[in-house]
Amino acid sequence: QVQLVESGGGVVQPGGSLRLSCAASGFRFSNYGLHWVRQAPGKGLEWLTFIRYDGSMQYYADSVKGRFTISRDNSKNTLYLEMNSLRSEDTAFYYCAKDRGWELVHPAYFDFWGQGALVTVSS
Amino acid sequence: DIQMTQSPSSLSASVGDRVTITCQASQDIRDYLIWYQQKPGRAPKLLIYDASNLETGVPSRFSGSGSGTRFTFTISSLQPEDIATYYCQHYDSLPLTFGGGTRVEIK
C-alpha cells in the first residue's frame, strides 16, 4: 500500500534552515506529482508547494516562495523540502502528499498523506 | 487567490443525525472541489473528489454535491467514528486553498 514517511523535523532558531525528507513506497513514484502541505498546531491546512512527476516544474505558495525549495530524487523515491530563513509563523506539522493524477502537469489534490513532521521555529 | 468559506466552523449532532456542511468559493471553480476528513492527531483522508465522487472504500453515508461556487457535504447518519474536522479544497487554479474546516462532535 502507499506509504509516505516524513523525517527531518525539529526545533530551529528564527532565520535558520531545515531540510525535510519524505520516503515513498507502494506506488510508481516517478509517475506522480507530490506536494507539501502544512498545518500550524490547532489550525487549518495550507498548501505550500508542488513538484511535477519528473521534477521539471515546481509551484509555490506566496508565503514560502523564495525561502522554500521542493525537490525530488526519483532514483531514491524521496521528496525533499529545503526550508531557509525560517520564521516563527512557519511552526507547523509538515505533510508530504501524493497527487491523484498520473503524470499530471498541474497540481490537483491529495489522495495519500504522510503522518507529518513537526517543525518548531523558536529561539 | 480563491477563498473557500466553510460553514459552520463547528457543529454538535446526535448519532444517526443528518449533518450538512457547506463550502462557498469566491469564484467559479466548476466541480474542482475536494472533501477531506481529519481525525485528531492524524493526517487528512480523501473522502470526496470532483464535488460528488466518493473515494473508493469510503462509506456511502458520506456524499457531496454542488458546482460553481456553492458546495455541500453530507453525512446521512452520523456515526461515532465520524468525529473529525472536515475540510474542503479547490483545485481550479493555483494556489490550492482549503476551507477553514468544520469540527464535528457528538452531542
Short mmCIF file of C-alpha atoms in Angstrom, two decimals:
data_model
loop_
_atom_site.label_atom_id
_atom_site.label_comp_id
_atom_site.label_asym_id
_atom_site.label_seq_id
_atom_site.Cartn_x
_atom_site.Cartn_y
_atom_site.Cartn_z
CA GLN A 1 0.00 0.00 0.00
CA VAL A 2 1.02 3.63 -0.42
CA GLN A 3 3.27 4.91 2.33
CA LEU A 4 4.75 8.35 2.79
CA VAL A 5 7.11 8.86 5.72
CA GLU A 6 8.41 12.32 6.59
CA SER A 7 11.59 12.92 8.55
CA GLY A 8 13.87 15.79 9.45
CA GLY A 9 11.57 17.85 11.64
CA GLY A 10 12.79 19.51 14.81
CA VAL A 11 13.45 22.77 16.58
CA VAL A 12 15.27 25.54 14.71
CA GLN A 13 16.02 29.17 15.53
CA PRO A 14 14.44 32.01 13.59
CA GLY A 15 16.44 32.63 10.45
CA GLY A 16 17.69 29.07 10.42
CA SER A 17 17.33 26.26 7.90
CA LEU A 18 15.99 22.74 7.88
CA ARG A 19 15.51 20.02 5.29
CA LEU A 20 12.59 17.64 5.38
CA SER A 21 12.55 14.32 3.56
CA CYS A 22 9.63 12.13 2.56
CA ALA A 23 10.32 8.49 1.72
CA ALA A 24 7.68 6.97 -0.52
CA SER A 25 6.69 3.40 -1.30
CA GLY A 26 3.77 1.42 -2.67
CA PHE A 27 3.30 3.33 -5.93
CA ARG A 28 5.22 4.32 -9.07
CA PHE A 29 6.95 7.32 -7.55
CA SER A 30 8.32 8.71 -10.81
CA ASN A 31 4.83 8.97 -12.34
CA TYR A 32 3.16 11.18 -9.75
CA GLY A 33 3.44 14.77 -8.66
CA LEU A 34 3.98 15.46 -4.99
CA HIS A 35 3.09 18.23 -2.59
CA TRP A 36 3.98 19.66 0.78
CA VAL A 37 1.10 20.90 2.93
CA ARG A 38 1.41 22.31 6.43
CA GLN A 39 -0.79 22.77 9.43
CA ALA A 40 0.04 25.01 12.35
CA PRO A 41 -0.93 23.39 15.67
CA GLY A 42 -4.70 23.63 16.10
CA LYS A 43 -5.12 25.46 12.79
CA GLY A 44 -6.21 24.68 9.25
CA LEU A 45 -4.40 23.32 6.22
CA GLU A 46 -2.13 25.35 3.94
CA TRP A 47 -0.81 24.11 0.60
CA LEU A 48 2.84 25.08 0.15
CA THR A 49 4.36 23.61 -2.98
CA PHE A 50 4.09 21.02 -5.76
CA ILE A 51 6.63 19.31 -7.96
CA ARG A 52 5.78 17.58 -11.20
CA TYR A 53 6.33 13.85 -11.57
CA ASP A 54 9.55 14.38 -13.49
CA GLY A 55 10.79 17.31 -11.43
CA SER A 56 10.55 19.66 -14.41
CA MET A 57 8.35 22.27 -12.72
CA GLN A 58 7.68 23.46 -9.21
CA TYR A 59 4.94 25.71 -7.89
CA TYR A 60 4.91 27.61 -4.60
CA ALA A 61 2.53 29.47 -2.35
CA ASP A 62 3.47 33.11 -1.89
CA SER A 63 4.08 32.53 1.81
CA VAL A 64 7.12 30.35 1.09
CA LYS A 65 8.26 31.44 -2.37
CA GLY A 66 11.95 32.32 -2.35
CA ARG A 67 12.52 30.66 1.03
CA PHE A 68 11.48 27.03 0.48
CA THR A 69 12.61 24.69 -2.29
CA ILE A 70 10.93 21.44 -3.25
CA SER A 71 12.90 18.73 -5.00
CA ARG A 72 12.76 15.02 -5.61
CA ASP A 73 15.06 12.11 -6.34
CA ASN A 74 13.19 9.58 -8.43
CA SER A 75 16.03 7.08 -8.09
CA LYS A 76 15.55 7.10 -4.31
CA ASN A 77 11.73 7.51 -4.20
CA THR A 78 12.26 10.52 -1.97
CA LEU A 79 10.79 14.02 -1.84
CA TYR A 80 12.52 16.93 -0.13
CA LEU A 81 11.68 20.35 1.25
CA GLU A 82 14.57 22.72 1.88
CA MET A 83 13.44 25.48 4.24
CA ASN A 84 15.50 28.64 4.70
CA SER A 85 15.01 31.93 6.55
CA LEU A 86 12.57 30.25 8.88
CA ARG A 87 10.14 32.37 10.87
CA SER A 88 8.03 31.68 13.93
CA GLU A 89 4.96 31.54 11.71
CA ASP A 90 6.48 28.55 9.90
CA THR A 91 5.95 26.44 13.03
CA ALA A 92 3.68 23.61 11.89
CA PHE A 93 3.25 19.98 11.03
CA TYR A 94 4.54 19.45 7.50
CA TYR A 95 2.87 16.77 5.42
CA CYS A 96 4.04 15.34 2.15
CA ALA A 97 1.16 14.26 -0.04
CA LYS A 98 0.80 12.40 -3.29
CA ASP A 99 -1.17 13.98 -6.12
CA ARG A 100 -4.02 11.96 -7.51
CA GLY A 101 -3.16 12.34 -11.17
CA TRP A 102 -0.85 10.15 -13.23
CA GLU A 103 1.78 12.40 -14.84
CA LEU A 104 -0.36 15.49 -14.43
CA VAL A 105 1.38 18.74 -15.25
CA HIS A 106 -0.79 20.83 -12.92
CA PRO A 107 -1.37 20.14 -9.25
CA ALA A 108 -4.76 18.83 -8.27
CA TYR A 109 -5.46 17.14 -4.96
CA PHE A 110 -4.08 14.70 -2.48
CA ASP A 111 -5.03 11.04 -2.30
CA PHE A 112 -2.41 9.94 0.23
CA TRP A 113 -0.66 11.82 3.01
CA GLY A 114 2.27 11.13 5.28
CA GLN A 115 1.95 11.27 9.06
CA GLY A 116 3.57 14.70 9.25
CA ALA A 117 6.79 16.13 10.65
CA LEU A 118 6.72 18.86 13.28
CA VAL A 119 8.89 21.90 12.67
CA THR A 120 9.19 24.36 15.54
CA VAL A 121 10.82 27.72 14.92
CA SER A 122 11.77 29.24 18.23
CA SER A 123 14.68 30.90 19.93
CA ASP B 1 -6.43 33.64 -4.79
CA ILE B 2 -9.71 31.76 -4.49
CA GLN B 3 -11.15 31.95 -0.98
CA MET B 4 -13.02 28.93 0.36
CA THR B 5 -15.53 29.70 3.09
CA GLN B 6 -16.81 26.77 5.10
CA SER B 7 -19.77 26.81 7.46
CA PRO B 8 -20.41 26.12 10.18
CA SER B 9 -16.98 26.14 11.84
CA SER B 10 -18.23 23.56 14.31
CA LEU B 11 -21.34 21.55 14.98
CA SER B 12 -22.68 19.09 17.51
CA ALA B 13 -25.13 16.40 16.48
CA SER B 14 -26.52 13.12 17.76
CA VAL B 15 -25.66 9.69 16.45
CA GLY B 16 -27.92 8.98 13.49
CA ASP B 17 -28.46 12.64 12.63
CA ARG B 18 -28.03 14.05 9.16
CA VAL B 19 -25.13 16.52 9.08
CA THR B 20 -24.57 19.11 6.36
CA ILE B 21 -21.54 21.32 5.77
CA THR B 22 -21.32 23.99 3.10
CA CYS B 23 -18.34 25.36 1.25
CA GLN B 24 -18.52 28.54 -0.81
CA ALA B 25 -15.85 29.52 -3.31
CA SER B 26 -15.08 33.16 -4.04
CA GLN B 27 -15.30 32.44 -7.78
CA ASP B 28 -16.47 29.69 -10.11
CA ILE B 29 -14.42 26.52 -9.58
CA ARG B 30 -16.60 24.26 -11.73
CA ASP B 31 -16.58 20.91 -9.89
CA TYR B 32 -12.93 21.05 -8.83
CA LEU B 33 -13.82 20.57 -5.19
CA ILE B 34 -12.50 18.02 -2.71
CA TRP B 35 -13.58 16.99 0.79
CA TYR B 36 -11.20 15.59 3.41
CA GLN B 37 -11.68 14.18 6.88
CA GLN B 38 -9.06 14.74 9.56
CA LYS B 39 -9.27 12.90 12.84
CA PRO B 40 -7.32 14.25 15.85
CA GLY B 41 -3.60 13.58 15.58
CA ARG B 42 -3.95 12.09 12.10
CA ALA B 43 -3.30 13.18 8.55
CA PRO B 44 -6.27 14.18 6.39
CA LYS B 45 -8.06 11.49 4.40
CA LEU B 46 -9.64 11.95 0.98
CA LEU B 47 -13.41 11.38 1.06
CA ILE B 48 -14.98 13.07 -1.98
CA TYR B 49 -13.38 14.24 -5.22
CA ASP B 50 -14.73 16.36 -8.05
CA ALA B 51 -17.51 17.60 -5.79
CA SER B 52 -19.60 14.44 -5.71
CA ASN B 53 -17.49 11.33 -6.32
CA LEU B 54 -16.97 9.03 -3.38
CA GLU B 55 -13.41 7.81 -2.94
CA THR B 56 -13.01 4.03 -3.01
CA GLY B 57 -13.55 2.50 0.41
CA VAL B 58 -15.35 5.49 1.90
CA PRO B 59 -18.73 4.66 3.46
CA SER B 60 -21.76 5.60 1.42
CA ARG B 61 -23.21 7.73 4.24
CA PHE B 62 -20.81 10.43 3.03
CA SER B 63 -21.81 12.42 -0.04
CA GLY B 64 -21.10 15.68 -1.79
CA SER B 65 -22.89 17.92 -4.24
CA GLY B 66 -22.68 21.27 -5.95
CA SER B 67 -20.82 23.09 -8.68
CA GLY B 68 -19.68 26.58 -9.49
CA THR B 69 -19.37 28.40 -6.17
CA ARG B 70 -21.57 26.53 -3.71
CA PHE B 71 -20.96 23.00 -2.46
CA THR B 72 -22.46 20.75 0.17
CA PHE B 73 -21.05 17.82 2.12
CA THR B 74 -23.46 15.48 3.91
CA ILE B 75 -23.21 12.67 6.41
CA SER B 76 -26.57 10.94 6.12
CA SER B 77 -26.41 9.23 9.50
CA LEU B 78 -23.71 10.42 11.87
CA GLN B 79 -21.62 7.68 13.48
CA PRO B 80 -19.28 7.94 16.49
CA GLU B 81 -16.27 7.27 14.23
CA ASP B 82 -17.15 10.35 12.15
CA ILE B 83 -15.88 12.67 14.87
CA ALA B 84 -13.33 14.75 12.99
CA THR B 85 -12.68 18.03 11.27
CA TYR B 86 -13.79 18.21 7.64
CA TYR B 87 -12.10 20.44 5.05
CA CYS B 88 -12.99 21.43 1.53
CA GLN B 89 -10.28 22.25 -1.02
CA HIS B 90 -10.42 23.57 -4.59
CA TYR B 91 -8.01 22.78 -7.39
CA ASP B 92 -9.30 25.12 -10.08
CA SER B 93 -6.13 27.21 -10.07
CA LEU B 94 -3.06 28.00 -8.01
CA PRO B 95 -2.68 28.41 -5.15
CA LEU B 96 -4.65 25.41 -3.96
CA THR B 97 -6.65 26.59 -0.97
CA PHE B 98 -8.69 24.98 1.77
CA GLY B 99 -11.74 25.99 3.70
CA GLY B 100 -11.25 26.77 7.37
CA GLY B 101 -12.62 23.42 8.48
CA THR B 102 -15.72 22.19 10.28
CA ARG B 103 -15.31 20.36 13.57
CA VAL B 104 -17.98 17.71 14.02
CA GLU B 105 -18.76 16.50 17.53
CA ILE B 106 -21.27 14.11 19.05
CA LYS B 107 -23.97 15.65 21.20
#
